[in-house]
Amino acid sequence: MTERSVAASAPASPGWLSRLLMAREVSLVGLLLLVTLGTAVINPLFLSFGSVRDLLLNVSIIALLVVGQTLVLLMKHVDLSVSSTVGLSAFLTGSLFVANPGMPVPLALLFGLGLGAVLGSVNGLLVAYGKVPALVATLGTLYVFRGITYAVVHGGQINASNLPPGFLGFGTGSVLGVPNLVLLAVAVLIGFAFYLRSYRGGREYYAVGSNSEAAVLAGINVTRRTMTGFVLSGAIAGLAGVLYLARFGTVDATAGTGLELQVIAAAVVGGVSINGGVGTLLGAGLGALLLGVMGSALVTLRAPGFYQQAIQGALLLAAISIDMLVSRRAAKRLQEERKS
């Protein structure tokens, strides 16, 4: 076989422009611009300072939760209990403030992290050591944690009047016009993105999700990595609960209900594969922003509320279908390369 025939039979590697256009992040940015500019043309108030600020504040909670959910999804698991962790953390933090009005804000954040880590460790023990499927385990703890919240709340609620002004100020404050909650969420997202990309421990999440048996042969402690992922997911959800309280001021037993579906949808739309081992936090964060922008756009255009859920569901189905299609093509290409 001549060199020319070998070159002709070898698959052409995609150029930089093709790779750029195939990147999920680029598609998300394009869709974001399309929705934002299209809504602004119809209603210019959509891009007003107040509207953008409220949008970013609402997205910050989801974006923060997406970080922990991404860690779990990368390992081919799922954490459905994050919404109940948010609710329990929010109410217990509020109760602490009622009992100790002078409690420093950093201590409240640490309390949320610790509580979330404890709840996340329950999921980790069930999945990593008990070998219970993550879907079943976290669905169970979703209801268990919510039941504990109802028992603790006992029909009451925490109002903004019960919280110290310093804590509420932290939730509504900003630095150079950027809300504190947004800055904190972005800092967590960037920190974990760097960890996943640059450190062995971060890359192990991809290895576990891609092939857990191969990960074991490579010397990775899959059980410990799985446990760590759920603990981190719970800790981040606990922190999000404290920020939820700071954002809204008033919480009851239903706080955070339904957030788990929004978080999973944002991560999957952002390119995090439900089959594990694929995805970036940049894409997941953009997915959260896209869903937030679409929801805000529908409110601005005075569309019925059910359209938001319908669009989220449609995007989720589209993202899963794309992931399945890409996975099948990759598997087929790998088989062809092995035969040749």
CSV table of C-alpha atoms in Angstrom, one decimal, residues 57 61 90 93-94 97 105 109 160 163 166-173 181 239-251:
chain,number,residue,atom,x,y,z
A,57,LEU,CA,-29.0,36.2,41.8
A,61,ILE,CA,-28.1,29.2,43.6
A,90,ALA,CA,-31.7,27.0,55.1
A,93,THR,CA,-29.3,28.2,59.7
A,94,GLY,CA,-32.2,30.6,60.2
A,97,PHE,CA,-29.7,33.1,63.8
A,105,VAL,CA,-21.9,35.3,58.5
A,109,LEU,CA,-21.6,29.5,55.9
A,160,ALA,CA,-36.5,38.2,57.3
A,163,LEU,CA,-32.5,37.5,60.7
A,166,GLY,CA,-25.7,41.9,58.4
A,167,PHE,CA,-26.7,38.5,57.0
A,168,LEU,CA,-29.5,40.0,54.9
A,169,GLY,CA,-27.0,42.6,53.7
A,170,PHE,CA,-24.6,39.9,52.6
A,171,GLY,CA,-27.4,38.3,50.5
A,172,THR,CA,-28.4,41.6,48.8
A,173,GLY,CA,-24.9,43.2,48.8
A,181,LEU,CA,-23.9,35.5,45.8
A,239,LEU,CA,-23.8,26.1,51.5
A,240,ALA,CA,-26.4,26.8,48.8
A,241,GLY,CA,-29.1,26.5,51.6
A,242,VAL,CA,-27.4,29.3,53.6
A,243,LEU,CA,-27.3,31.5,50.5
A,244,TYR,CA,-30.9,30.6,49.7
A,245,LEU,CA,-31.8,32.0,53.2
A,246,ALA,CA,-29.7,35.1,52.6
A,247,ARG,CA,-31.3,35.6,49.2
A,248,PHE,CA,-35.0,35.2,50.1
A,249,GLY,CA,-35.0,35.9,53.8
A,250,THR,CA,-38.2,33.8,54.4
A,251,VAL,CA,-38.1,30.0,54.4
